Coordinates of C-alpha atoms and ligand atoms in Angstrom, one line a residue:
M1 CA 237.2 89.8 92.6
T2 CA 234.5 88.4 95.5
R3 CA 236.6 89.8 98.9
P4 CA 237.0 87.3 101.6
S5 CA 234.9 87.7 104.3
F6 CA 236.1 89.1 107.3
D7 CA 236.8 86.4 110.3
T8 CA 238.2 87.3 113.6
H9 CA 238.7 83.3 113.8
S10 CA 240.9 82.8 111.1
P11 CA 244.6 81.9 111.8
A12 CA 246.0 84.9 110.9
W13 CA 243.7 86.9 112.8
R14 CA 244.0 84.4 115.8
A15 CA 248.0 84.2 115.5
L16 CA 247.9 88.1 116.1
E17 CA 245.9 87.8 118.8
A18 CA 247.8 85.3 120.4
L19 CA 250.8 87.8 120.0
R20 CA 249.1 90.7 121.3
P21 CA 250.2 90.0 125.3
G22 CA 254.3 90.2 124.4
A23 CA 253.4 93.8 122.7
H24 CA 254.1 95.4 125.4
A25 CA 256.2 92.8 127.6
T26 CA 259.6 94.3 126.1
P27 CA 259.5 97.9 125.7
L28 CA 260.8 99.7 122.8
A29 CA 264.1 100.9 123.9
Q30 CA 264.9 97.0 125.7
R31 CA 264.6 95.8 122.0
F32 CA 266.6 98.5 120.7
A33 CA 269.5 97.3 123.2
A34 CA 268.8 93.7 122.1
D35 CA 269.0 94.3 118.6
A36 CA 271.4 96.2 116.9
D37 CA 269.9 95.4 113.6
R38 CA 266.1 96.3 114.8
A39 CA 266.4 99.7 112.9
A40 CA 267.5 98.0 109.8
R41 CA 264.9 94.9 109.9
F42 CA 262.5 97.6 110.0
S43 CA 262.5 100.0 107.6
A44 CA 262.1 99.9 104.1
T45 CA 262.5 102.1 100.8
A46 CA 260.6 102.8 97.7
A47 CA 260.2 105.8 95.4
G48 CA 262.5 107.8 96.9
L49 CA 260.8 107.5 100.6
T50 CA 261.8 105.3 103.5
L51 CA 259.5 104.6 106.0
D52 CA 261.3 103.5 109.6
Y53 CA 258.6 101.5 111.6
S54 CA 261.0 99.6 114.1
K55 CA 259.9 102.0 116.7
N56 CA 256.4 100.3 117.2
A57 CA 255.8 97.6 119.6
L58 CA 256.1 94.5 117.1
D59 CA 258.9 92.1 116.3
E60 CA 259.5 89.4 113.7
A61 CA 257.1 87.3 114.6
V62 CA 254.6 89.9 114.5
L63 CA 255.3 91.2 111.2
A64 CA 254.9 87.3 110.4
A65 CA 251.8 87.5 111.4
L66 CA 250.7 91.0 109.7
V67 CA 252.2 90.1 106.4
A68 CA 250.1 86.4 106.5
L69 CA 246.9 88.5 107.5
A70 CA 247.5 90.4 104.2
A71 CA 247.9 86.8 102.5
E72 CA 244.7 85.4 104.0
R73 CA 242.6 88.5 103.4
Q74 CA 244.1 88.7 99.6
V75 CA 245.4 92.0 99.5
D76 CA 247.5 91.0 96.7
G77 CA 244.7 89.5 94.8
L78 CA 242.6 92.7 95.5
R79 CA 245.5 94.8 94.2
D80 CA 245.6 93.1 90.9
A81 CA 241.4 93.9 90.5
L82 CA 242.3 97.5 91.9
L83 CA 244.6 97.7 89.0
A84 CA 243.0 95.9 86.6
G85 CA 239.6 98.1 86.4
E86 CA 237.4 95.8 88.3
R87 CA 234.1 97.9 89.7
I88 CA 235.4 97.2 93.0
N89 CA 233.6 100.0 94.7
R90 CA 230.4 98.0 94.2
T91 CA 228.0 100.0 96.2
E92 CA 228.5 102.7 93.4
N93 CA 228.9 100.3 90.8
R94 CA 232.4 101.9 90.0
A95 CA 236.5 100.9 88.9
V96 CA 238.9 102.9 90.8
L97 CA 241.3 104.1 88.4
H98 CA 243.3 107.3 90.2
M99 CA 246.6 105.6 89.3
A100 CA 245.5 106.0 85.7
L101 CA 245.9 109.7 85.8
R102 CA 249.9 109.9 86.8
A103 CA 250.5 106.6 84.5
P104 CA 252.8 107.5 81.1
Q105 CA 250.6 106.4 77.7
G106 CA 250.4 103.2 76.9
A107 CA 249.8 102.0 80.8
G108 CA 247.6 100.0 79.5
F109 CA 244.8 100.9 82.5
A110 CA 241.4 99.8 80.9
V111 CA 237.2 99.7 82.5
D112 CA 235.8 97.0 81.0
G113 CA 238.1 96.5 78.6
V114 CA 238.2 99.9 76.9
D115 CA 241.6 101.7 77.4
V116 CA 241.1 104.5 79.5
M117 CA 244.8 106.0 79.0
P118 CA 244.2 108.1 75.4
A119 CA 241.5 109.8 77.4
V120 CA 243.5 110.4 80.5
V121 CA 246.4 111.7 77.9
A122 CA 243.9 113.8 75.8
V123 CA 242.4 115.7 79.0
R124 CA 246.3 115.7 80.8
E125 CA 247.6 117.1 78.0
R126 CA 244.8 119.8 77.3
M127 CA 244.8 121.0 81.1
L128 CA 249.0 121.1 81.2
A129 CA 248.8 123.6 78.3
F130 CA 246.3 126.0 79.8
A131 CA 247.8 125.8 82.6
E132 CA 250.7 127.0 80.8
S133 CA 248.8 129.9 79.0
V134 CA 247.7 130.9 82.5
R135 CA 250.8 131.3 83.7
S136 CA 252.5 132.8 80.4
G137 CA 250.1 135.1 80.2
E138 CA 248.8 134.3 77.1
W139 CA 245.6 133.5 78.4
T140 CA 243.8 136.8 79.4
G141 CA 240.8 137.9 81.1
H142 CA 237.9 140.3 78.8
G143 CA 239.9 143.4 78.5
G144 CA 243.4 141.6 77.6
E145 CA 245.3 141.7 80.8
A146 CA 247.4 138.9 82.3
I147 CA 245.7 136.8 85.0
R148 CA 247.6 137.7 88.0
D149 CA 245.0 135.6 90.7
V150 CA 243.5 132.1 90.6
V151 CA 240.9 131.4 93.2
N152 CA 240.1 128.0 93.1
I153 CA 236.5 127.4 94.4
G154 CA 236.0 123.6 95.4
I155 CA 235.5 121.6 98.7
G156 CA 237.1 118.5 99.9
G157 CA 238.8 116.5 97.5
S158 CA 238.1 119.5 95.2
D159 CA 240.3 121.5 97.3
L160 CA 241.9 119.8 100.0
G161 CA 244.7 118.0 97.2
P162 CA 245.4 121.1 95.1
R163 CA 245.6 123.6 98.5
M164 CA 247.8 121.4 100.4
A165 CA 250.1 120.7 97.5
C166 CA 250.0 124.2 96.3
E167 CA 251.2 125.4 99.8
A168 CA 253.9 122.5 99.9
L169 CA 255.4 123.4 96.6
A170 CA 255.2 127.1 97.0
A171 CA 258.7 127.5 96.4
E172 CA 258.5 125.9 92.8
A173 CA 255.9 128.1 92.1
A174 CA 257.9 131.1 91.2
G175 CA 256.8 133.1 88.4
G176 CA 253.0 132.0 88.3
P177 CA 249.8 134.4 89.6
R178 CA 249.1 134.6 93.6
M179 CA 246.6 131.1 94.3
H180 CA 243.5 131.1 96.0
F181 CA 241.8 128.6 97.5
V182 CA 237.9 128.6 98.5
S183 CA 235.8 125.9 99.9
N184 CA 233.6 127.2 103.0
V185 CA 230.1 128.2 102.1
D186 CA 230.7 130.5 105.5
G187 CA 230.8 134.0 103.0
H188 CA 234.0 134.8 105.2
A189 CA 236.4 132.8 103.2
L190 CA 235.2 134.5 99.7
A191 CA 235.1 137.7 100.7
G192 CA 238.4 137.6 102.6
V193 CA 239.3 136.6 99.3
L194 CA 238.1 138.9 96.8
D195 CA 238.4 142.2 98.8
A196 CA 242.1 142.3 97.4
L197 CA 241.5 140.9 94.2
Q198 CA 240.9 142.9 90.5
P199 CA 238.1 141.1 88.6
E200 CA 239.9 142.1 85.4
T201 CA 242.9 140.1 86.5
T202 CA 241.4 137.2 88.6
L203 CA 240.3 133.7 87.1
F204 CA 238.2 131.1 89.3
V205 CA 238.7 128.0 89.0
I206 CA 235.3 125.8 89.5
A207 CA 236.1 122.4 90.6
S208 CA 233.3 120.2 91.5
K209 CA 233.1 116.8 90.3
T210 CA 229.7 116.5 90.7
F211 CA 229.1 120.2 89.7
T212 CA 226.2 120.3 92.1
T213 CA 228.0 120.5 95.6
L214 CA 226.2 123.3 97.9
E215 CA 229.2 125.2 99.3
T216 CA 230.5 125.1 95.6
M217 CA 227.7 126.4 93.8
R218 CA 227.1 129.1 96.1
N219 CA 230.6 130.4 96.2
A220 CA 231.1 130.3 92.3
D221 CA 227.2 131.8 92.1
S222 CA 228.7 134.9 94.7
A223 CA 231.8 135.0 92.6
R224 CA 230.3 135.3 89.2
A225 CA 228.2 138.2 90.7
W226 CA 231.3 139.5 91.8
L227 CA 232.3 139.8 88.8
L228 CA 229.5 141.0 86.9
D229 CA 228.5 143.3 89.9
A230 CA 231.8 144.8 88.8
G231 CA 230.7 145.9 85.2
L232 CA 232.5 143.0 83.0
P233 CA 229.9 142.1 80.8
R234 CA 228.2 138.1 80.5
A235 CA 230.9 137.3 77.9
A236 CA 233.5 138.0 80.2
I237 CA 232.8 134.9 82.1
A238 CA 234.1 132.6 79.6
R239 CA 237.7 134.4 79.8
H240 CA 237.3 134.6 83.8
F241 CA 235.8 131.2 84.4
V242 CA 236.4 127.6 83.8
A243 CA 235.4 124.4 85.5
V244 CA 236.5 121.0 86.5
S245 CA 234.1 118.7 86.6
T246 CA 232.1 115.5 84.7
H247 CA 228.7 117.6 84.5
A248 CA 229.1 119.6 81.3
E249 CA 225.5 120.1 81.4
A250 CA 225.5 122.1 84.8
V251 CA 229.0 123.5 84.1
S252 CA 227.4 124.7 80.8
A253 CA 224.0 126.3 82.9
F254 CA 226.6 128.1 84.9
G255 CA 227.4 130.0 81.9
I256 CA 231.1 128.1 81.4
D257 CA 231.9 127.7 78.3
T258 CA 232.4 123.8 78.0
A259 CA 235.7 124.4 76.3
N260 CA 237.3 125.9 78.8
M261 CA 235.8 122.7 81.1
F262 CA 238.3 120.0 82.0
G263 CA 236.8 116.5 82.3
F264 CA 237.3 113.3 84.4
W265 CA 235.5 110.0 84.9
D266 CA 233.5 108.2 88.1
W267 CA 236.0 105.8 88.3
V268 CA 238.1 109.2 90.6
G269 CA 237.1 109.4 93.5
G270 CA 237.0 113.3 95.0
R271 CA 239.7 112.3 97.6
F272 CA 241.7 110.3 94.9
S273 CA 241.2 113.2 92.1
M274 CA 244.6 116.0 92.9
W275 CA 246.2 114.1 90.1
S276 CA 243.0 114.3 87.2
A277 CA 241.8 118.2 85.7
V278 CA 241.2 118.6 89.6
G279 CA 245.1 119.7 89.9
L280 CA 244.2 122.1 87.7
S281 CA 245.2 124.9 90.3
L282 CA 248.4 123.0 91.4
A283 CA 249.6 122.7 87.8
I284 CA 248.9 126.8 87.3
A285 CA 250.9 127.1 90.0
V286 CA 254.0 124.6 90.0
G287 CA 254.0 124.6 86.4
E288 CA 253.3 122.1 83.9
A289 CA 257.4 120.5 84.8
G290 CA 256.4 120.4 88.5
F291 CA 252.8 118.9 88.2
R292 CA 254.6 116.0 85.6
A293 CA 257.1 115.8 88.3
L294 CA 254.2 115.3 91.1
L295 CA 252.4 112.8 88.8
D296 CA 255.6 110.6 88.2
G297 CA 256.8 110.4 91.6
A298 CA 253.1 109.2 92.5
H299 CA 253.6 106.7 89.7
Q300 CA 257.1 105.5 91.1
M301 CA 255.0 104.2 94.0
D302 CA 252.7 102.6 92.0
R303 CA 254.6 100.7 90.9
H304 CA 256.7 99.6 93.9
F305 CA 253.3 98.6 95.5
A306 CA 252.0 96.7 92.0
E307 CA 255.3 94.8 92.4
A308 CA 256.9 94.6 95.8
P309 CA 256.1 91.3 97.8
L310 CA 253.6 92.3 100.7
A311 CA 256.5 91.9 103.4
A312 CA 258.6 94.7 101.6
N313 CA 255.8 97.0 100.6
L314 CA 255.6 100.3 102.2
P315 CA 252.1 101.1 101.3
V316 CA 251.1 97.3 102.9
L317 CA 253.4 97.6 106.0
L318 CA 252.3 101.1 106.8
A319 CA 248.8 99.9 106.8
L320 CA 249.8 96.5 108.7
V321 CA 251.4 98.9 111.5
G322 CA 248.6 100.9 111.0
L323 CA 246.1 98.3 112.0
W324 CA 248.2 95.8 114.4
N325 CA 248.4 99.4 116.6
R326 CA 244.6 100.1 115.9
D327 CA 243.1 96.7 116.8
F328 CA 245.3 94.7 118.5
L329 CA 247.1 97.5 120.8
G330 CA 243.8 99.2 120.7
Y331 CA 244.6 103.3 120.2
P332 CA 241.9 105.5 118.9
S333 CA 244.1 108.0 116.7
L334 CA 246.6 108.7 114.6
C335 CA 248.6 111.8 115.0
I336 CA 250.3 113.4 111.7
A337 CA 253.1 115.5 112.6
P338 CA 254.6 117.1 109.1
Y339 CA 258.1 118.4 110.2
A340 CA 257.6 120.8 107.2
E341 CA 256.1 124.2 107.8
P342 CA 254.8 123.5 104.2
L343 CA 252.7 120.4 104.8
A344 CA 250.6 122.4 107.3
R345 CA 247.7 121.5 104.9
L346 CA 249.0 117.5 104.7
P347 CA 246.8 116.1 108.1
A348 CA 243.7 118.0 106.8
Y349 CA 244.3 116.1 103.0
L350 CA 244.9 112.7 105.0
Q351 CA 241.9 113.3 107.3
Q352 CA 239.7 113.4 104.0
L353 CA 241.8 110.0 102.4
E354 CA 241.9 108.4 105.0
M355 CA 238.6 108.9 107.5
E356 CA 235.9 109.1 104.4
S357 CA 237.2 106.3 102.9
N358 CA 237.7 103.5 105.7
G359 CA 235.6 105.6 109.0
K360 CA 233.3 102.7 108.5
S361 CA 231.2 100.0 110.5
V362 CA 229.9 98.1 107.8
R363 CA 232.1 95.4 105.6
L364 CA 231.2 95.0 101.9
D365 CA 228.6 92.2 102.4
G366 CA 226.6 94.4 105.0
E367 CA 227.5 92.8 108.1
A368 CA 229.0 94.3 110.9
V369 CA 232.6 94.9 110.7
G370 CA 233.4 93.6 114.5
V371 CA 236.4 95.5 115.0
P372 CA 237.5 98.9 115.1
T373 CA 238.5 100.6 111.6
C374 CA 239.9 104.2 110.7
P375 CA 241.6 105.8 113.8
V376 CA 240.6 109.7 114.2
I377 CA 243.6 111.2 111.9
W378 CA 245.1 114.9 113.4
G379 CA 247.7 116.4 113.9
E380 CA 249.9 119.5 113.2
P381 CA 253.7 120.1 111.6
G382 CA 256.1 120.3 114.1
T383 CA 257.6 121.6 115.5
N384 CA 254.7 124.0 116.3
G385 CA 252.7 120.6 117.6
Q386 CA 255.9 120.0 120.4
H387 CA 254.2 123.7 122.2
A388 CA 250.9 122.4 121.6
F389 CA 249.3 118.7 122.1
F390 CA 253.2 116.9 122.6
Q391 CA 252.4 116.9 126.2
L392 CA 249.6 114.3 125.8
L393 CA 251.8 112.3 123.4
H394 CA 254.2 112.0 126.1
Q395 CA 252.2 111.7 129.4
G396 CA 248.7 111.8 128.7
T397 CA 246.6 108.8 129.6
D398 CA 245.8 107.5 125.8
V399 CA 248.7 106.1 123.8
V400 CA 249.0 107.8 120.3
P401 CA 250.8 106.0 117.6
V402 CA 252.5 109.5 115.5
D403 CA 253.5 109.2 111.5
F404 CA 257.0 111.6 112.0
I405 CA 257.2 112.9 108.0
L406 CA 260.7 114.5 108.2
P407 CA 262.1 116.1 104.6
L408 CA 265.5 115.6 104.7
R409 CA 266.0 119.0 102.3
P410 CA 264.6 122.1 102.5
S411 CA 263.1 124.1 100.1
H412 CA 264.4 127.6 101.6
G413 CA 268.4 128.8 101.7
L414 CA 268.2 130.0 105.4
P415 CA 271.2 128.6 107.3
D416 CA 270.9 126.4 110.5
H417 CA 267.1 125.9 110.8
H418 CA 266.6 122.7 109.6
R419 CA 269.6 121.3 111.3
L420 CA 267.3 122.1 114.3
L421 CA 264.1 121.1 112.5
L422 CA 265.3 117.8 112.0
A423 CA 266.9 117.2 115.6
N424 CA 263.2 118.2 117.0
G425 CA 262.0 115.5 114.8
I426 CA 264.0 112.7 115.3
A427 CA 264.9 113.6 119.5
Q428 CA 260.7 113.4 119.4
S429 CA 260.3 109.9 118.6
K430 CA 263.0 108.9 120.6
A431 CA 261.6 111.1 123.7
L432 CA 258.5 109.4 123.3
M433 CA 259.7 105.9 122.8
V434 CA 262.5 105.7 125.6
G435 CA 260.5 108.4 127.9
R436 CA 262.3 109.1 131.2
S437 CA 262.2 107.0 134.5
A438 CA 262.0 107.9 138.1
E439 CA 265.3 107.0 138.6
A440 CA 266.9 109.7 136.1
V441 CA 264.1 112.1 137.4
R442 CA 265.9 111.8 140.8
S443 CA 269.5 111.8 139.6
E444 CA 268.4 115.3 137.9
L445 CA 267.2 116.5 140.5
A446 CA 269.7 116.0 142.9
A447 CA 272.5 117.3 140.4
A448 CA 270.6 120.4 140.5
G449 CA 270.6 120.5 144.2
R450 CA 267.1 120.3 144.9
S451 CA 265.6 118.9 148.4
A452 CA 264.9 115.1 149.3
D453 CA 261.3 116.8 149.8
E454 CA 261.0 118.7 146.6
I455 CA 262.4 115.4 144.9
A456 CA 260.0 112.6 146.0
R457 CA 257.2 115.4 145.0
L458 CA 258.6 116.4 141.7
V459 CA 259.5 112.5 140.7
P460 CA 255.4 111.7 139.8
H461 CA 255.2 114.9 137.4
R462 CA 258.5 114.5 135.8
T463 CA 258.7 111.1 135.1
F464 CA 257.1 109.5 131.6
A465 CA 256.6 106.0 130.6
G466 CA 257.8 106.2 127.1
N467 CA 257.4 102.8 124.6
R468 CA 255.3 105.2 122.8
P469 CA 255.1 104.2 119.3
S470 CA 256.1 106.2 115.9
N471 CA 256.6 105.5 112.4
T472 CA 259.3 107.9 110.4
I473 CA 258.9 108.8 107.5
L474 CA 262.2 110.2 105.4
L475 CA 261.7 112.4 102.1
P476 CA 264.7 113.0 99.8
D477 CA 263.0 116.8 100.2
L478 CA 259.9 118.4 99.7
S479 CA 259.5 118.1 95.6
P480 CA 257.3 117.6 93.4
R481 CA 258.4 113.9 92.8
S482 CA 259.2 113.3 96.5
L483 CA 255.4 115.0 97.2
G484 CA 253.6 112.8 94.6
A485 CA 255.4 109.9 96.4
L486 CA 254.0 110.1 99.7
I487 CA 250.2 111.4 99.2
A488 CA 250.5 108.0 96.9
L489 CA 251.9 105.9 100.0
Y490 CA 248.9 107.2 101.8
E491 CA 246.1 106.3 99.1
H492 CA 247.4 102.6 98.8
K493 CA 247.7 102.6 102.2
V494 CA 244.3 103.2 102.9
F495 CA 243.1 100.6 100.3
V496 CA 245.5 98.2 101.7
Q497 CA 243.8 98.6 104.8
G498 CA 240.3 98.8 103.3
A499 CA 241.1 95.8 102.2
L500 CA 242.4 94.1 105.3
W501 CA 238.7 95.2 106.8
G502 CA 236.5 93.7 104.3
I503 CA 235.3 97.3 103.8
N504 CA 234.7 99.9 100.7
S505 CA 236.8 103.0 100.9
F506 CA 235.7 104.2 97.8
D507 CA 232.3 105.5 98.8
Q508 CA 231.2 108.2 101.5
W509 CA 227.6 107.7 102.2
G510 CA 227.4 109.2 105.3
V511 CA 228.0 112.3 104.6
E512 CA 224.4 112.2 102.8
L513 CA 222.5 112.4 105.2
G514 CA 223.6 115.7 106.9
K515 CA 223.5 117.7 103.7
Q516 CA 219.9 116.7 102.9
L517 CA 219.0 117.8 106.4
A518 CA 221.0 121.2 105.6
G519 CA 219.1 121.7 102.3
G520 CA 215.9 121.3 104.5
I521 CA 216.4 123.7 106.9
A522 CA 218.1 126.3 104.9
D523 CA 214.6 126.2 103.5
E524 CA 213.1 126.7 106.4
L525 CA 215.2 129.4 107.6
A526 CA 214.6 131.2 104.2
G527 CA 210.4 130.9 105.5
G528 CA 209.6 128.1 104.4
P529 CA 207.1 125.5 105.9
A530 CA 208.6 124.0 109.4
G531 CA 209.8 120.4 109.4
A532 CA 209.7 118.0 111.4
H533 CA 212.2 118.2 114.4
D534 CA 213.2 117.1 117.9
G535 CA 212.8 120.0 120.8
S536 CA 217.3 121.0 120.4
T537 CA 216.8 121.4 116.6
A538 CA 213.8 123.3 116.6
A539 CA 214.8 125.6 119.1
L540 CA 218.1 126.3 117.3
I541 CA 216.4 126.8 114.0
A542 CA 214.1 129.2 115.6
R543 CA 217.0 131.5 116.9
A544 CA 219.1 131.2 113.7
K545 CA 215.8 131.9 111.9
A546 CA 215.6 135.3 114.5
A547 CA 218.7 136.6 113.7
L548 CA 218.8 136.2 110.1
D549 CA 215.1 137.7 109.9
D550 CA 216.7 140.7 112.5
D551 CA 219.5 141.1 109.6
A552 CA 217.4 141.1 107.3
A553 CA 214.6 144.2 108.8
Ligands
F6P1 O1 232.0 115.5 101.3 C1 231.7 114.7 100.0 C2 231.7 115.0 99.1 O2 231.2 113.8 98.1 C3 233.8 114.3 98.9 O3 233.7 113.2 99.0 C4 234.2 114.8 97.9 O4 235.4 115.0 97.8 C5 233.4 116.5 98.1 O5 232.2 116.6 98.8 C6 233.3 117.6 97.1 O6 232.5 117.0 96.2 P1 232.6 117.9 94.3 O7 233.7 117.4 94.1 O8 231.5 117.0 93.9 O9 231.8 119.3 95.0

C-alpha cells in the first residue's frame, strides 16, 4: 500500500500541537493525586509484559489524539501490509518479514504469493539440530574432541542480538560450551578471545548476511589463520567453521562447506535477524528448548501487535508515547535502564534497532521529514547507572525520558538482592517524577539542625523539580519467553514510529559512505596512492601511516 504523506497540518497533528501547552501545566505528581486510577488507565499488558506509561505528561485527550494520529497515518493498514509480505522496504525493494522467523509452520507468511514458512521451518530445524549436536558433543572438532568454545564472529545485527541474548539468558546455558563474541576489527577483540582457546575444541560461527563485511571477514581470516598456524590441516576448516549467511558463493570461497551454512533471506534485516540462523550461537548456548521459547515469546507479541486495537496495543502505545516526548515535548534522547545485570547489552542492541532504523531525515517520498525523528538511545543497567549518570537525569538541564525495564523474578538464587534491585528501580521512576521541593529540603535540613545560612546556601543545590517522564516495563522474569516478547515489543515500536514519521525503517544507507571511505584510506595506509582529502584528513592519514610504517620497520 502507499503511505499517506506526512503532514504536520493534519487534524491529528494540529490537535496534538494544541494540547502541547497543557502537558506541563499539571505536574505528573498532581495528575496522580487527582486521579486514583491513573496508573491503571495508562497501563497495558500483553504477552506477559506490562507497560506502565502513566508517568508521562499526557492525559486522555493527548492519548486520544495520539491514537487518532496513528489512525490518520494508517498505522493499522501499514501493519497489515507488513504482515502481508508487501515490499515495504521500498529503497531496497524488499519485504520485511522477520515475524515469520518466530511463527509456527502454516502461519501463512508469503512474499509474492510464495509461502515462506516451509523454508523458514526447514532452516530452523536444521539449525536447532546442529546446535544440539554441538551442545551434546556429537559434533566434534577435526580430531574427534567435543567443542568447548564457540566464537561468534559478526558485527551489527550479526552480533548484537545473539550477544545480548546469550548474556541475558546465561542462566539457561548450563551444560553448553563457553560462548565468545568478536565483532570489532580492532585486533584486541579477537586476540583477547583466541589467547585462551584451543583450536581443537573451538568452533567459529561466521555470521554475516552479506559475507563481505570488512570487520567480519578480517576477523574470520585471522581465525582461520590461527587454526592453520596451530597445525590443523585445511580439511579441519569444515569441522571448525560454520557460516550464517545469504551468500553461499562467498561462504564456499572462504572454505566453509555449504552443508554447514545456515541461510536466511533478503526479507530479514540485519537488526531484525536474531530469530533466524543468526541466532545459531544463542541456540548453541541455550539449547533447542530455550531458543524455541524465545521465538514463542516474540510470536505472542507479534499476535498481539497484529490483533489488538491501536489504543490497547503495547508497541503502538510505546511508539506514540515516544513520539509525544520527541516531537511535541522536544526531548532529544531516551535512556534505557534495565534493572537486570544480564540485560547489560540491551541498550547497545536497542541503539542499533532504533537508531539504524529511524535515525533518518527524509520520508519515503524523498521529502524532508520536517520534525525530529529517532532520539539518541543510550543507557546502562540499574543500579549502576544511578551511581553514574542519574544525577543528570534528576537535575540536568535536559529532560531525558527513561524506559525502566524490570524483570520481577531473578535468574539467581541469592537471597534479598532482588528486593533491593526492584526497590531501586521503582524508587528512581518515582524520584524523577516527584522531585524534591525547596520546602521539603528546608524542613529536612532544619530537622538535621543546620543553620539558617547553611540552609539558604544548600537549598538550590538539593532541590529538584521532578516532573520527569518515564515508562516502566515489567517482565515476569528473565526467561527466553519474556526476552522474546520484550525484543518484539521494541521491534514493532520501531515499525510504528517509522510509519508515523513516514520513513523507511528498514534500510541503512547512512552507514555506507564511511565504509567506502575506510576502504580507500586502508589502501593508502598500505602504500597506495594518496586520495584527495581535506587538510585534517590528510594529516591524520600521514600520522597513522608513519606509525604503521614505523611498526613494520
Ligand atoms: O552497519 C551496517 C550493517 O549493514 C548492519 O545493518 C548489519 O547488521 C551489519 O552491517 C552487518 O552486516 P552483515 O551481516 O552483512 O555482515
